[in-house]
Amino acid sequence: MILVAADIQNSGTVLAWKLMCAENPGLAAIEQGIRLVEANETDWSVGRGGYPNAQGEVELDAGVMDGRNRASGAVAGLHGYLHPVSVAYEVMQRLPHVLLVGAGAAQFAEEVGAEKADLLTDTMRENLIKWQKSVGLNQPSTDLIGAVHRGMDPQHTGGTTVYLAQDSQGDIAVATSTSGWAWKYPGRVGDTPIAGAGFFADNRYGAAACTGRGEMAIRSGLARLTVALMQMGRTVEEAVSEALKDVFYLGDKRGEIHLYAIDTRGNHDVACIGPVRPAGNEHYYFVARDGDPEPGRQYPRHIDE
Ligand code: ASP
């Protein structure tokens, strides 16, 4: 068994690992873990309390994949519901579809009885007002395009919760959830709900998931590429390195990406590209393996161009 998680406040890994140790299926366990992250309103990149778009609406993205047959469900631009990861899981289980967006995703969430929530917290409303002022959006203006460019901060305004697991049965699964890029253009969708870009799992080879600039992960098909490299015989470290090096081709020096991967033999690797983070702002993640009482903190490798 192994659990690897990007969960900045470590809100849900202890529960997910406990459920896995009690021999629950990995996908159900990581869904439960991510629900705790989504409900933690002091985590600014996911669920309630997450970053809103440039006009103040919190639009949530999430995805799941079951490595037994690569069944997948996802939602994008979901507004007004607390647990996008569970809505994504329901899409996988109840619909002949993979991805629902916007109003249709909300309609489905309502139909399956998902929990509603006011997602914009007072703290985030204050941050939004500050941001809108800093980019001139407090003036009567329709220049959202300019504002979104002016407001990009690659190291302080993103974050995705990603959980990868191989459970006691040897089954592999992945789940993701995010409020996406802070102050994004309304309707912008990142990699988090895109199977193959932000997440991918296949029992035969392993799983991968991404955090960071989603546009780069989409343009690279990054999670799929990583698992495909393992399929072609690379170790998990080789696959992560090679997949991230491919992202350099995009030429975006500002973008930061973290790539998480596990293989079928209990190995994992996490590496990142992009500007080196200043001391005190280093990225970290959590890992638990057979015998561990609970997940412990680890740091990713940095890969230079
Ligand atoms: N990957 C997420 C997105 O692009 C955000 C992040 O992880 O920083 O929406």
PDB file of C-alpha atoms and ligand atoms in Angstrom:
ATOM      1  CA  MET A   1       0.000   0.000   0.000  1.00  0.00           C
ATOM      2  CA  ILE A   2       1.026   3.566  -0.563  1.00  0.00           C
ATOM      3  CA  LEU A   3      -0.592   6.984  -0.258  1.00  0.00           C
ATOM      4  CA  VAL A   4       1.006  10.083  -1.775  1.00  0.00           C
ATOM      5  CA  ALA A   5      -0.752  13.403  -1.290  1.00  0.00           C
ATOM      6  CA  ALA A   6      -0.390  17.079  -2.079  1.00  0.00           C
ATOM      7  CA  ASP A   7      -2.407  18.486   0.820  1.00  0.00           C
ATOM      8  CA  ILE A   8      -0.781  21.655   2.044  1.00  0.00           C
ATOM      9  CA  GLN A   9      -2.370  21.649   5.511  1.00  0.00           C
ATOM     10  CA  ASN A  10      -2.447  17.880   5.811  1.00  0.00           C
ATOM     11  CA  SER A  11      -6.204  18.027   6.368  1.00  0.00           C
ATOM     12  CA  GLY A  12      -7.176  14.641   4.975  1.00  0.00           C
ATOM     13  CA  THR A  13      -4.225  12.251   4.706  1.00  0.00           C
ATOM     14  CA  VAL A  14      -4.601  10.766   8.189  1.00  0.00           C
ATOM     15  CA  LEU A  15      -8.215   9.783   7.499  1.00  0.00           C
ATOM     16  CA  ALA A  16      -7.441   8.464   4.002  1.00  0.00           C
ATOM     17  CA  TRP A  17      -4.571   6.351   5.324  1.00  0.00           C
ATOM     18  CA  LYS A  18      -6.666   5.042   8.228  1.00  0.00           C
ATOM     19  CA  LEU A  19      -9.373   3.965   5.774  1.00  0.00           C
ATOM     20  CA  MET A  20      -6.785   2.308   3.535  1.00  0.00           C
ATOM     21  CA  CYS A  21      -5.250   0.463   6.507  1.00  0.00           C
ATOM     22  CA  ALA A  22      -8.762  -0.803   7.336  1.00  0.00           C
ATOM     23  CA  GLU A  23      -8.777  -2.322   3.832  1.00  0.00           C
ATOM     24  CA  ASN A  24     -11.249   0.096   2.291  1.00  0.00           C
ATOM     25  CA  PRO A  25     -10.884   0.613  -1.461  1.00  0.00           C
ATOM     26  CA  GLY A  26      -8.271   3.262  -2.240  1.00  0.00           C
ATOM     27  CA  LEU A  27     -10.540   5.476  -4.336  1.00  0.00           C
ATOM     28  CA  ALA A  28     -13.201   5.678  -1.603  1.00  0.00           C
ATOM     29  CA  ALA A  29     -10.490   6.399   0.982  1.00  0.00           C
ATOM     30  CA  ILE A  30      -8.889   9.252  -0.950  1.00  0.00           C
ATOM     31  CA  GLU A  31     -12.296  10.753  -1.727  1.00  0.00           C
ATOM     32  CA  GLN A  32     -12.974  10.893   2.024  1.00  0.00           C
ATOM     33  CA  GLY A  33      -9.568  12.477   2.667  1.00  0.00           C
ATOM     34  CA  ILE A  34     -10.079  15.139   0.014  1.00  0.00           C
ATOM     35  CA  ARG A  35     -13.528  15.987   1.394  1.00  0.00           C
ATOM     36  CA  LEU A  36     -11.791  17.157   4.584  1.00  0.00           C
ATOM     37  CA  VAL A  37      -9.501  19.400   2.535  1.00  0.00           C
ATOM     38  CA  GLU A  38     -12.460  20.850   0.640  1.00  0.00           C
ATOM     39  CA  ALA A  39     -14.231  21.632   3.914  1.00  0.00           C
ATOM     40  CA  ASN A  40     -11.147  23.316   5.420  1.00  0.00           C
ATOM     41  CA  GLU A  41     -11.779  26.949   4.627  1.00  0.00           C
ATOM     42  CA  THR A  42      -8.275  28.000   5.670  1.00  0.00           C
ATOM     43  CA  ASP A  43      -6.882  26.075   2.686  1.00  0.00           C
ATOM     44  CA  TRP A  44      -6.986  28.734   0.002  1.00  0.00           C
ATOM     45  CA  SER A  45      -6.712  26.578  -3.073  1.00  0.00           C
ATOM     46  CA  VAL A  46      -9.604  24.175  -2.793  1.00  0.00           C
ATOM     47  CA  GLY A  47     -13.266  23.955  -1.815  1.00  0.00           C
ATOM     48  CA  ARG A  48     -14.829  26.506   0.499  1.00  0.00           C
ATOM     49  CA  GLY A  49     -12.364  29.316   1.142  1.00  0.00           C
ATOM     50  CA  GLY A  50     -10.667  28.650  -2.223  1.00  0.00           C
ATOM     51  CA  TYR A  51      -9.579  31.407  -4.570  1.00  0.00           C
ATOM     52  CA  PRO A  52     -12.378  32.919  -6.644  1.00  0.00           C
ATOM     53  CA  ASN A  53     -12.131  33.987 -10.270  1.00  0.00           C
ATOM     54  CA  ALA A  54     -11.471  37.591 -11.291  1.00  0.00           C
ATOM     55  CA  GLN A  55     -15.127  38.455 -10.732  1.00  0.00           C
ATOM     56  CA  GLY A  56     -15.374  36.869  -7.297  1.00  0.00           C
ATOM     57  CA  GLU A  57     -17.008  33.550  -8.116  1.00  0.00           C
ATOM     58  CA  VAL A  58     -15.435  30.367  -6.687  1.00  0.00           C
ATOM     59  CA  GLU A  59     -15.401  27.815  -9.512  1.00  0.00           C
ATOM     60  CA  LEU A  60     -14.277  24.355  -8.443  1.00  0.00           C
ATOM     61  CA  ASP A  61     -12.640  21.583 -10.493  1.00  0.00           C
ATOM     62  CA  ALA A  62     -12.135  17.937  -9.487  1.00  0.00           C
ATOM     63  CA  GLY A  63     -11.480  14.538 -11.011  1.00  0.00           C
ATOM     64  CA  VAL A  64     -11.149  10.859 -10.100  1.00  0.00           C
ATOM     65  CA  MET A  65      -9.819   7.798 -11.907  1.00  0.00           C
ATOM     66  CA  ASP A  66     -10.090   4.124 -10.984  1.00  0.00           C
ATOM     67  CA  GLY A  67      -6.993   2.260 -12.143  1.00  0.00           C
ATOM     68  CA  ARG A  68      -8.849  -1.041 -12.532  1.00  0.00           C
ATOM     69  CA  ASN A  69     -10.357   0.081 -15.833  1.00  0.00           C
ATOM     70  CA  ARG A  70      -9.546   3.814 -16.016  1.00  0.00           C
ATOM     71  CA  ALA A  71     -13.152   4.717 -15.264  1.00  0.00           C
ATOM     72  CA  SER A  72     -13.190   8.433 -14.619  1.00  0.00           C
ATOM     73  CA  GLY A  73     -15.467  11.243 -13.502  1.00  0.00           C
ATOM     74  CA  ALA A  74     -14.825  14.976 -13.298  1.00  0.00           C
ATOM     75  CA  VAL A  75     -16.455  18.352 -12.836  1.00  0.00           C
ATOM     76  CA  ALA A  76     -15.220  21.763 -13.926  1.00  0.00           C
ATOM     77  CA  GLY A  77     -16.386  25.247 -12.991  1.00  0.00           C
ATOM     78  CA  LEU A  78     -18.722  23.832 -10.340  1.00  0.00           C
ATOM     79  CA  HIS A  79     -20.219  26.611  -8.265  1.00  0.00           C
ATOM     80  CA  GLY A  80     -22.068  26.418  -4.961  1.00  0.00           C
ATOM     81  CA  TYR A  81     -21.241  22.868  -3.825  1.00  0.00           C
ATOM     82  CA  LEU A  82     -18.815  21.925  -1.065  1.00  0.00           C
ATOM     83  CA  HIS A  83     -17.427  18.628  -2.338  1.00  0.00           C
ATOM     84  CA  PRO A  84     -16.537  18.632  -6.032  1.00  0.00           C
ATOM     85  CA  VAL A  85     -14.488  15.439  -5.556  1.00  0.00           C
ATOM     86  CA  SER A  86     -17.633  13.565  -4.523  1.00  0.00           C
ATOM     87  CA  VAL A  87     -19.622  15.016  -7.405  1.00  0.00           C
ATOM     88  CA  ALA A  88     -16.836  13.866  -9.746  1.00  0.00           C
ATOM     89  CA  TYR A  89     -16.986  10.391  -8.182  1.00  0.00           C
ATOM     90  CA  GLU A  90     -20.763  10.353  -8.717  1.00  0.00           C
ATOM     91  CA  VAL A  91     -20.277  11.330 -12.378  1.00  0.00           C
ATOM     92  CA  MET A  92     -18.064   8.258 -12.719  1.00  0.00           C
ATOM     93  CA  GLN A  93     -20.563   5.977 -11.019  1.00  0.00           C
ATOM     94  CA  ARG A  94     -23.877   7.282 -12.330  1.00  0.00           C
ATOM     95  CA  LEU A  95     -23.404   8.699 -15.800  1.00  0.00           C
ATOM     96  CA  PRO A  96     -22.188   7.418 -19.146  1.00  0.00           C
ATOM     97  CA  HIS A  97     -20.020  10.589 -19.228  1.00  0.00           C
ATOM     98  CA  VAL A  98     -16.640  11.610 -17.880  1.00  0.00           C
ATOM     99  CA  LEU A  99     -16.746  15.409 -17.471  1.00  0.00           C
ATOM    100  CA  LEU A 100     -19.527  17.859 -16.603  1.00  0.00           C
ATOM    101  CA  VAL A 101     -19.028  21.633 -16.582  1.00  0.00           C
ATOM    102  CA  GLY A 102     -20.689  24.727 -15.117  1.00  0.00           C
ATOM    103  CA  ALA A 103     -24.473  24.753 -14.954  1.00  0.00           C
ATOM    104  CA  GLY A 104     -24.771  21.099 -15.999  1.00  0.00           C
ATOM    105  CA  ALA A 105     -22.362  20.036 -13.264  1.00  0.00           C
ATOM    106  CA  ALA A 106     -24.428  22.012 -10.728  1.00  0.00           C
ATOM    107  CA  GLN A 107     -27.649  20.454 -11.999  1.00  0.00           C
ATOM    108  CA  PHE A 108     -26.145  16.992 -11.561  1.00  0.00           C
ATOM    109  CA  ALA A 109     -24.825  17.897  -8.086  1.00  0.00           C
ATOM    110  CA  GLU A 110     -28.346  18.958  -7.122  1.00  0.00           C
ATOM    111  CA  GLU A 111     -29.839  15.768  -8.549  1.00  0.00           C
ATOM    112  CA  VAL A 112     -27.497  13.517  -6.557  1.00  0.00           C
ATOM    113  CA  GLY A 113     -28.117  15.500  -3.363  1.00  0.00           C
ATOM    114  CA  ALA A 114     -24.604  16.978  -3.042  1.00  0.00           C
ATOM    115  CA  GLU A 115     -24.024  19.377  -0.152  1.00  0.00           C
ATOM    116  CA  LYS A 116     -24.452  23.048  -1.023  1.00  0.00           C
ATOM    117  CA  ALA A 117     -22.189  25.763   0.384  1.00  0.00           C
ATOM    118  CA  ASP A 118     -21.410  29.426   0.140  1.00  0.00           C
ATOM    119  CA  LEU A 119     -17.842  29.030  -1.096  1.00  0.00           C
ATOM    120  CA  LEU A 120     -16.549  32.609  -0.859  1.00  0.00           C
ATOM    121  CA  THR A 121     -15.345  33.266   2.699  1.00  0.00           C
ATOM    122  CA  ASP A 122     -14.974  36.729   4.246  1.00  0.00           C
ATOM    123  CA  THR A 123     -11.173  36.372   4.206  1.00  0.00           C
ATOM    124  CA  MET A 124     -11.156  35.541   0.532  1.00  0.00           C
ATOM    125  CA  ARG A 125     -13.621  38.355  -0.216  1.00  0.00           C
ATOM    126  CA  GLU A 126     -11.123  40.773   1.376  1.00  0.00           C
ATOM    127  CA  ASN A 127      -8.256  39.269  -0.645  1.00  0.00           C
ATOM    128  CA  LEU A 128     -10.334  39.587  -3.787  1.00  0.00           C
ATOM    129  CA  ILE A 129     -11.029  43.262  -3.166  1.00  0.00           C
ATOM    130  CA  LYS A 130      -7.292  43.878  -2.600  1.00  0.00           C
ATOM    131  CA  TRP A 131      -6.424  42.001  -5.770  1.00  0.00           C
ATOM    132  CA  GLN A 132      -9.071  43.781  -7.857  1.00  0.00           C
ATOM    133  CA  LYS A 133      -7.697  47.104  -6.612  1.00  0.00           C
ATOM    134  CA  SER A 134      -4.102  46.102  -7.389  1.00  0.00           C
ATOM    135  CA  VAL A 135      -4.942  45.344 -11.025  1.00  0.00           C
ATOM    136  CA  GLY A 136      -7.340  48.246 -11.517  1.00  0.00           C
ATOM    137  CA  LEU A 137     -10.525  46.212 -11.570  1.00  0.00           C
ATOM    138  CA  ASN A 138     -12.100  48.450  -8.940  1.00  0.00           C
ATOM    139  CA  GLN A 139     -12.429  51.118 -11.678  1.00  0.00           C
ATOM    140  CA  PRO A 140     -15.309  50.804 -14.136  1.00  0.00           C
ATOM    141  CA  SER A 141     -13.585  48.640 -16.688  1.00  0.00           C
ATOM    142  CA  THR A 142     -14.200  45.636 -18.833  1.00  0.00           C
ATOM    143  CA  ASP A 143     -10.500  44.835 -19.232  1.00  0.00           C
ATOM    144  CA  LEU A 144     -10.631  41.453 -17.574  1.00  0.00           C
ATOM    145  CA  ILE A 145      -8.011  40.117 -19.990  1.00  0.00           C
ATOM    146  CA  GLY A 146      -5.445  42.718 -18.912  1.00  0.00           C
ATOM    147  CA  ALA A 147      -6.327  42.276 -15.254  1.00  0.00           C
ATOM    148  CA  VAL A 148      -5.824  38.520 -15.402  1.00  0.00           C
ATOM    149  CA  HIS A 149      -2.364  39.028 -16.963  1.00  0.00           C
ATOM    150  CA  ARG A 150      -1.413  41.724 -14.452  1.00  0.00           C
ATOM    151  CA  GLY A 151      -2.476  39.540 -11.549  1.00  0.00           C
ATOM    152  CA  MET A 152      -0.440  36.414 -12.293  1.00  0.00           C
ATOM    153  CA  ASP A 153       1.774  35.305  -9.423  1.00  0.00           C
ATOM    154  CA  PRO A 154       3.152  31.862 -10.221  1.00  0.00           C
ATOM    155  CA  GLN A 155       4.147  30.949  -6.670  1.00  0.00           C
ATOM    156  CA  HIS A 156       1.391  32.292  -4.491  1.00  0.00           C
ATOM    157  CA  THR A 157      -1.929  31.872  -6.178  1.00  0.00           C
ATOM    158  CA  GLY A 158      -2.566  28.266  -7.032  1.00  0.00           C
ATOM    159  CA  GLY A 159      -2.552  24.851  -5.464  1.00  0.00           C
ATOM    160  CA  THR A 160      -4.318  21.579  -6.023  1.00  0.00           C
ATOM    161  CA  THR A 161      -5.088  18.730  -3.698  1.00  0.00           C
ATOM    162  CA  VAL A 162      -3.970  15.477  -5.336  1.00  0.00           C
ATOM    163  CA  TYR A 163      -4.097  12.043  -3.715  1.00  0.00           C
ATOM    164  CA  LEU A 164      -2.627   8.908  -5.320  1.00  0.00           C
ATOM    165  CA  ALA A 165      -3.112   5.498  -3.755  1.00  0.00           C
ATOM    166  CA  GLN A 166      -2.415   1.817  -4.145  1.00  0.00           C
ATOM    167  CA  ASP A 167      -4.699  -0.006  -1.706  1.00  0.00           C
ATOM    168  CA  SER A 168      -4.489  -3.345   0.123  1.00  0.00           C
ATOM    169  CA  GLN A 169      -5.893  -5.118  -2.954  1.00  0.00           C
ATOM    170  CA  GLY A 170      -3.164  -3.602  -5.149  1.00  0.00           C
ATOM    171  CA  ASP A 171      -5.665  -1.331  -6.888  1.00  0.00           C
ATOM    172  CA  ILE A 172      -4.468   2.088  -7.959  1.00  0.00           C
ATOM    173  CA  ALA A 173      -6.528   5.280  -7.894  1.00  0.00           C
ATOM    174  CA  VAL A 174      -6.137   9.030  -8.111  1.00  0.00           C
ATOM    175  CA  ALA A 175      -8.306  11.995  -7.146  1.00  0.00           C
ATOM    176  CA  THR A 176      -7.860  15.759  -7.479  1.00  0.00           C
ATOM    177  CA  SER A 177      -9.635  18.923  -6.346  1.00  0.00           C
ATOM    178  CA  THR A 178      -8.936  22.642  -6.682  1.00  0.00           C
ATOM    179  CA  SER A 179     -10.415  26.100  -6.917  1.00  0.00           C
ATOM    180  CA  GLY A 180      -7.922  26.562  -9.747  1.00  0.00           C
ATOM    181  CA  TRP A 181      -5.733  29.502 -10.543  1.00  0.00           C
ATOM    182  CA  ALA A 182      -6.543  32.488  -8.333  1.00  0.00           C
ATOM    183  CA  TRP A 183      -8.293  35.395 -10.058  1.00  0.00           C
ATOM    184  CA  LYS A 184      -8.625  33.349 -13.240  1.00  0.00           C
ATOM    185  CA  TYR A 185     -10.728  34.462 -16.163  1.00  0.00           C
ATOM    186  CA  PRO A 186     -14.325  33.289 -15.533  1.00  0.00           C
ATOM    187  CA  GLY A 187     -14.829  29.872 -17.059  1.00  0.00           C
ATOM    188  CA  ARG A 188     -11.124  29.019 -17.109  1.00  0.00           C
ATOM    189  CA  VAL A 189     -10.536  25.305 -16.531  1.00  0.00           C
ATOM    190  CA  GLY A 190      -7.124  23.955 -15.549  1.00  0.00           C
ATOM    191  CA  ASP A 191      -5.698  20.453 -15.646  1.00  0.00           C
ATOM    192  CA  THR A 192      -7.290  19.204 -12.411  1.00  0.00           C
ATOM    193  CA  PRO A 193     -10.534  17.880 -13.986  1.00  0.00           C
ATOM    194  CA  ILE A 194      -8.898  16.791 -17.254  1.00  0.00           C
ATOM    195  CA  ALA A 195      -8.126  13.062 -17.344  1.00  0.00           C
ATOM    196  CA  GLY A 196      -4.679  12.543 -18.828  1.00  0.00           C
ATOM    197  CA  ALA A 197      -3.550  16.098 -18.062  1.00  0.00           C
ATOM    198  CA  GLY A 198      -4.059  16.552 -14.306  1.00  0.00           C
ATOM    199  CA  PHE A 199      -4.542  12.919 -13.311  1.00  0.00           C
ATOM    200  CA  PHE A 200      -4.274   9.380 -14.630  1.00  0.00           C
ATOM    201  CA  ALA A 201      -4.285   5.901 -13.060  1.00  0.00           C
ATOM    202  CA  ASP A 202      -3.816   2.434 -14.501  1.00  0.00           C
ATOM    203  CA  ASN A 203      -3.465  -0.670 -12.321  1.00  0.00           C
ATOM    204  CA  ARG A 204      -0.953  -2.160 -14.732  1.00  0.00           C
ATOM    205  CA  TYR A 205       1.616   0.661 -14.531  1.00  0.00           C
ATOM    206  CA  GLY A 206       0.894   3.315 -11.889  1.00  0.00           C
ATOM    207  CA  ALA A 207      -0.654   6.735 -11.462  1.00  0.00           C
ATOM    208  CA  ALA A 208       0.299  10.361 -11.837  1.00  0.00           C
ATOM    209  CA  ALA A 209      -1.180  13.746 -10.966  1.00  0.00           C
ATOM    210  CA  CYS A 210      -0.105  17.374 -11.231  1.00  0.00           C
ATOM    211  CA  THR A 211      -0.252  20.648  -9.362  1.00  0.00           C
ATOM    212  CA  GLY A 212       0.825  24.051 -10.611  1.00  0.00           C
ATOM    213  CA  ARG A 213       0.167  25.823 -13.870  1.00  0.00           C
ATOM    214  CA  GLY A 214      -2.587  23.678 -15.309  1.00  0.00           C
ATOM    215  CA  GLU A 215      -2.293  25.081 -18.790  1.00  0.00           C
ATOM    216  CA  MET A 216       1.170  23.521 -19.056  1.00  0.00           C
ATOM    217  CA  ALA A 217      -0.060  20.140 -17.832  1.00  0.00           C
ATOM    218  CA  ILE A 218      -2.902  20.238 -20.374  1.00  0.00           C
ATOM    219  CA  ARG A 219      -0.549  21.179 -23.234  1.00  0.00           C
ATOM    220  CA  SER A 220       1.735  18.310 -22.214  1.00  0.00           C
ATOM    221  CA  GLY A 221      -0.847  15.610 -21.469  1.00  0.00           C
ATOM    222  CA  LEU A 222       1.396  15.323 -18.446  1.00  0.00           C
ATOM    223  CA  ALA A 223      -0.216  12.689 -16.227  1.00  0.00           C
ATOM    224  CA  ARG A 224      -0.866  10.387 -19.184  1.00  0.00           C
ATOM    225  CA  LEU A 225       2.652  10.899 -20.481  1.00  0.00           C
ATOM    226  CA  THR A 226       4.134   9.948 -17.113  1.00  0.00           C
ATOM    227  CA  VAL A 227       2.166   6.701 -16.875  1.00  0.00           C
ATOM    228  CA  ALA A 228       2.880   5.934 -20.551  1.00  0.00           C
ATOM    229  CA  LEU A 229       6.612   6.246 -19.831  1.00  0.00           C
ATOM    230  CA  MET A 230       6.250   3.687 -17.017  1.00  0.00           C
ATOM    231  CA  GLN A 231       4.320   1.497 -19.469  1.00  0.00           C
ATOM    232  CA  MET A 232       7.358   1.713 -21.757  1.00  0.00           C
ATOM    233  CA  GLY A 233       9.613   0.442 -18.981  1.00  0.00           C
ATOM    234  CA  ARG A 234      10.912   3.582 -17.247  1.00  0.00           C
ATOM    235  CA  THR A 235      11.197   3.613 -13.457  1.00  0.00           C
ATOM    236  CA  VAL A 236       8.904   6.030 -11.687  1.00  0.00           C
ATOM    237  CA  GLU A 237      11.788   8.522 -11.223  1.00  0.00           C
ATOM    238  CA  GLU A 238      12.812   8.246 -14.869  1.00  0.00           C
ATOM    239  CA  ALA A 239       9.217   8.720 -16.001  1.00  0.00           C
ATOM    240  CA  VAL A 240       8.717  11.822 -13.822  1.00  0.00           C
ATOM    241  CA  SER A 241      12.014  13.366 -14.962  1.00  0.00           C
ATOM    242  CA  GLU A 242      11.398  12.678 -18.635  1.00  0.00           C
ATOM    243  CA  ALA A 243       7.801  13.929 -18.529  1.00  0.00           C
ATOM    244  CA  LEU A 244       8.803  17.151 -16.759  1.00  0.00           C
ATOM    245  CA  LYS A 245      11.681  17.738 -19.168  1.00  0.00           C
ATOM    246  CA  ASP A 246       9.151  17.567 -21.993  1.00  0.00           C
ATOM    247  CA  VAL A 247       7.341  20.536 -20.406  1.00  0.00           C
ATOM    248  CA  PHE A 248      10.445  22.703 -20.988  1.00  0.00           C
ATOM    249  CA  TYR A 249       9.574  22.558 -24.675  1.00  0.00           C
ATOM    250  CA  LEU A 250       6.638  24.885 -23.918  1.00  0.00           C
ATOM    251  CA  GLY A 251       9.137  27.646 -23.059  1.00  0.00           C
ATOM    252  CA  ASP A 252       7.144  29.102 -20.160  1.00  0.00           C
ATOM    253  CA  LYS A 253       9.773  30.099 -17.592  1.00  0.00           C
ATOM    254  CA  ARG A 254       7.248  31.450 -15.087  1.00  0.00           C
ATOM    255  CA  GLY A 255       5.181  28.321 -14.813  1.00  0.00           C
ATOM    256  CA  GLU A 256       5.658  25.958 -11.916  1.00  0.00           C
ATOM    257  CA  ILE A 257       4.564  22.318 -12.061  1.00  0.00           C
ATOM    258  CA  HIS A 258       4.772  19.561  -9.462  1.00  0.00           C
ATOM    259  CA  LEU A 259       4.390  16.036 -10.756  1.00  0.00           C
ATOM    260  CA  TYR A 260       3.414  13.171  -8.410  1.00  0.00           C
ATOM    261  CA  ALA A 261       3.649   9.521  -9.421  1.00  0.00           C
ATOM    262  CA  ILE A 262       3.449   6.010  -8.006  1.00  0.00           C
ATOM    263  CA  ASP A 263       4.205   2.700  -9.673  1.00  0.00           C
ATOM    264  CA  THR A 264       2.727  -0.753  -9.012  1.00  0.00           C
ATOM    265  CA  ARG A 265       5.546  -1.843  -6.657  1.00  0.00           C
ATOM    266  CA  GLY A 266       5.126   0.733  -3.896  1.00  0.00           C
ATOM    267  CA  ASN A 267       7.618   3.248  -5.297  1.00  0.00           C
ATOM    268  CA  HIS A 268       6.839   6.916  -5.709  1.00  0.00           C
ATOM    269  CA  ASP A 269       8.440  10.096  -6.947  1.00  0.00           C
ATOM    270  CA  VAL A 270       7.573  13.782  -6.796  1.00  0.00           C
ATOM    271  CA  ALA A 271       9.502  16.429  -8.693  1.00  0.00           C
ATOM    272  CA  CYS A 272       8.969  20.007  -9.770  1.00  0.00           C
ATOM    273  CA  ILE A 273      10.041  22.512 -12.389  1.00  0.00           C
ATOM    274  CA  GLY A 274       9.889  26.281 -12.280  1.00  0.00           C
ATOM    275  CA  PRO A 275      11.412  29.034 -10.186  1.00  0.00           C
ATOM    276  CA  VAL A 276      13.094  27.765  -7.012  1.00  0.00           C
ATOM    277  CA  ARG A 277      10.905  28.694  -4.053  1.00  0.00           C
ATOM    278  CA  PRO A 278      12.364  30.948  -1.343  1.00  0.00           C
ATOM    279  CA  ALA A 279      13.233  29.438   2.052  1.00  0.00           C
ATOM    280  CA  GLY A 280      10.117  29.070   4.142  1.00  0.00           C
ATOM    281  CA  ASN A 281       7.906  28.707   1.090  1.00  0.00           C
ATOM    282  CA  GLU A 282       9.143  25.294  -0.024  1.00  0.00           C
ATOM    283  CA  HIS A 283       6.609  22.865  -1.366  1.00  0.00           C
ATOM    284  CA  TYR A 284       6.080  19.589   0.491  1.00  0.00           C
ATOM    285  CA  TYR A 285       3.826  16.585   0.297  1.00  0.00           C
ATOM    286  CA  PHE A 286       2.803  13.575   2.407  1.00  0.00           C
ATOM    287  CA  VAL A 287       3.569   9.875   1.984  1.00  0.00           C
ATOM    288  CA  ALA A 288       2.582   6.721   3.863  1.00  0.00           C
ATOM    289  CA  ARG A 289       3.661   3.152   3.112  1.00  0.00           C
ATOM    290  CA  ASP A 290       2.877  -0.237   4.651  1.00  0.00           C
ATOM    291  CA  GLY A 291       3.599  -0.161   8.366  1.00  0.00           C
ATOM    292  CA  ASP A 292       3.542   3.656   8.714  1.00  0.00           C
ATOM    293  CA  PRO A 293       1.179   4.808  11.471  1.00  0.00           C
ATOM    294  CA  GLU A 294       0.429   7.953   9.496  1.00  0.00           C
ATOM    295  CA  PRO A 295       1.666   9.949   6.495  1.00  0.00           C
ATOM    296  CA  GLY A 296       4.946  11.843   6.855  1.00  0.00           C
ATOM    297  CA  ARG A 297       6.169  14.998   5.174  1.00  0.00           C
ATOM    298  CA  GLN A 298       8.637  14.879   2.252  1.00  0.00           C
ATOM    299  CA  TYR A 299      10.063  17.388  -0.225  1.00  0.00           C
ATOM    300  CA  PRO A 300      10.103  17.121  -4.032  1.00  0.00           C
ATOM    301  CA  ARG A 301      13.165  17.019  -6.269  1.00  0.00           C
ATOM    302  CA  HIS A 302      13.757  20.142  -8.356  1.00  0.00           C
ATOM    303  CA  ILE A 303      14.546  19.573 -12.012  1.00  0.00           C
ATOM    304  CA  ASP A 304      16.465  22.224 -13.958  1.00  0.00           C
ATOM    305  CA  GLU A 305      16.201  22.770 -17.667  1.00  0.00           C
TER     306      GLU A 305
HETATM  307  N1  ASP B   1      -3.309  22.959 -11.381  1.00  0.00           N
HETATM  308  C1  ASP B   1      -4.285  23.902 -10.877  1.00  0.00           C
HETATM  309  C2  ASP B   1      -4.909  24.600 -12.028  1.00  0.00           C
HETATM  310  O1  ASP B   1      -4.212  24.912 -12.977  1.00  0.00           O
HETATM  311  C3  ASP B   1      -3.779  24.923  -9.933  1.00  0.00           C
HETATM  312  C4  ASP B   1      -2.572  24.613  -9.099  1.00  0.00           C
HETATM  313  O2  ASP B   1      -2.306  23.467  -8.787  1.00  0.00           O
HETATM  314  O3  ASP B   1      -1.830  25.539  -8.739  1.00  0.00           O
HETATM  315  O4  ASP B   1      -6.077  24.924 -11.940  1.00  0.00           O
END
